[in-house]
Coordinates of C-alpha atoms in Angstrom, one line a residue:
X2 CA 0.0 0.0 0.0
X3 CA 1.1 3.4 -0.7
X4 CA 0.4 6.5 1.5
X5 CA 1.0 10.1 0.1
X6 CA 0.0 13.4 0.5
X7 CA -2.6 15.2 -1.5
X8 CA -1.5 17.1 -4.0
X9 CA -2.0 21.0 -4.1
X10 CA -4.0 22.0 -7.4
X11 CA -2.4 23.9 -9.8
X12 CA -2.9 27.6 -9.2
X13 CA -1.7 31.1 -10.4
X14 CA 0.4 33.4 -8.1
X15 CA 0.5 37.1 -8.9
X16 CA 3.3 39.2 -6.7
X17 CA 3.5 43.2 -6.9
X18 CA 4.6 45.4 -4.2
X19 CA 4.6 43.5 -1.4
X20 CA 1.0 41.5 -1.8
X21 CA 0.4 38.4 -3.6
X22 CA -2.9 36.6 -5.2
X23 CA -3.4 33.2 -5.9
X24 CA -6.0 32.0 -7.9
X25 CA -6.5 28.3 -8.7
X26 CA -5.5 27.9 -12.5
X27 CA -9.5 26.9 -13.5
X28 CA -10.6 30.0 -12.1
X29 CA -12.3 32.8 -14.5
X30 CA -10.8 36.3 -13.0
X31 CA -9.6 39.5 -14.3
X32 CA -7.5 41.0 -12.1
X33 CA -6.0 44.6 -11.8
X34 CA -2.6 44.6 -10.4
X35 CA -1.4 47.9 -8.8
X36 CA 2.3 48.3 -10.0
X37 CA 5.5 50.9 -9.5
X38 CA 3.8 52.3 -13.0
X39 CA -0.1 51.8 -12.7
X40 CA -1.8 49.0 -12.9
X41 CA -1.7 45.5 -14.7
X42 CA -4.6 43.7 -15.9
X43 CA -4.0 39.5 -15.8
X44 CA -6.6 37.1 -17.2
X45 CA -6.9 33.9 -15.7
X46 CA -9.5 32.1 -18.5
X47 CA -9.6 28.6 -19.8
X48 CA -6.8 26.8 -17.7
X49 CA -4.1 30.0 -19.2
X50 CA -3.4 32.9 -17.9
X51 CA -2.0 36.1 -19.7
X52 CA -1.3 39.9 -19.1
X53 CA -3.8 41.5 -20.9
X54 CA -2.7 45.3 -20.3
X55 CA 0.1 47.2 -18.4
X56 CA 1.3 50.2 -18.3
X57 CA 5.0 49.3 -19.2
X58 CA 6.6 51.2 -22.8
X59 CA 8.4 48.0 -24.0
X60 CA 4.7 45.6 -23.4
X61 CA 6.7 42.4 -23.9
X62 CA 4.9 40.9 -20.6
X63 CA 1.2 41.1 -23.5
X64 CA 3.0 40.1 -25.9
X65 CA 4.6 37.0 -24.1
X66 CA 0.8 35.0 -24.8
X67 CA -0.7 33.0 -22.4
X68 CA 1.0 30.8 -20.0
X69 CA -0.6 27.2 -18.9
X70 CA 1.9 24.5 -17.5
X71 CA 3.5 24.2 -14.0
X72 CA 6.4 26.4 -13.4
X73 CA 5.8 29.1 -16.0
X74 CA 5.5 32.2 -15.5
X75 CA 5.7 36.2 -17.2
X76 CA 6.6 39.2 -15.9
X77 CA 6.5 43.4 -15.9
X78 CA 9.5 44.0 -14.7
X79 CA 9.0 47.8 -15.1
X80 CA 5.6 47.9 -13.4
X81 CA 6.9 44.8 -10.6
X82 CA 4.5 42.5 -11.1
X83 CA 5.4 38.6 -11.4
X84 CA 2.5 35.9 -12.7
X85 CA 3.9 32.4 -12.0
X86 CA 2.1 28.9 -12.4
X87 CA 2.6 26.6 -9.6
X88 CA 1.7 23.1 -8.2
X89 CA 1.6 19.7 -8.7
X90 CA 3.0 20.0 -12.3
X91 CA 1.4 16.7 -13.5
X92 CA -2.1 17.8 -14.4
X93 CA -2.3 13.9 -13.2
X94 CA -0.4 12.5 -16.3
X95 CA 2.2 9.6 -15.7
X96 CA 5.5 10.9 -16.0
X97 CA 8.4 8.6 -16.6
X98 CA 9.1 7.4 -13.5
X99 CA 5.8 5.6 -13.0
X100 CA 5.6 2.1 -13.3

């Protein structure tokens, strides 16, 4: 018999100035960010999440698309704000060391 511990879901962690959100990844939220430049809109929609709209000159953090898999993650670095996927990572898939 095998005993483990559940795994957490996979969820969405946004950081900016101090504070941090988590969302689970299925959730459907819009959320404004406050920033060192205004505010940052991220989309959590569909099991992806994206930056929809920041403030920043350069915008790479829009055009970077939409994130889905364990450990990914996008960034403003001119408005601070950091969108990373975390969790179990196995969207309960065998990997290769199941047997």
């Amino acid at each position: 018999m095998v005993y483990a511990k559940a795994a957490p879901k996979t969820q969405v962690v946004i950081e900016s100035s101090g504070r941090s959100w988590v969302f689970p990844l299925d959730a459907e939220e819009k959320v404004q960010v406050p920033g060192s430049l205004g505010t940052t809109v991220v989309e959590i929609h569909n099991g992806t999440v994206r930056v929809l709209s920041s403030p920043c000159d350069n915008q790479t953090c829009v055009a970077a698309g939409e994130i889905h898999s364990h450990g990914q993650w996008v960034a403003c670095l001119p408005n601070g704000v950091f969108v990373l996927i975390e969790g179990t990572g196995d969207d309960g898939q065998l990997d290769g060391a199941t047997w």
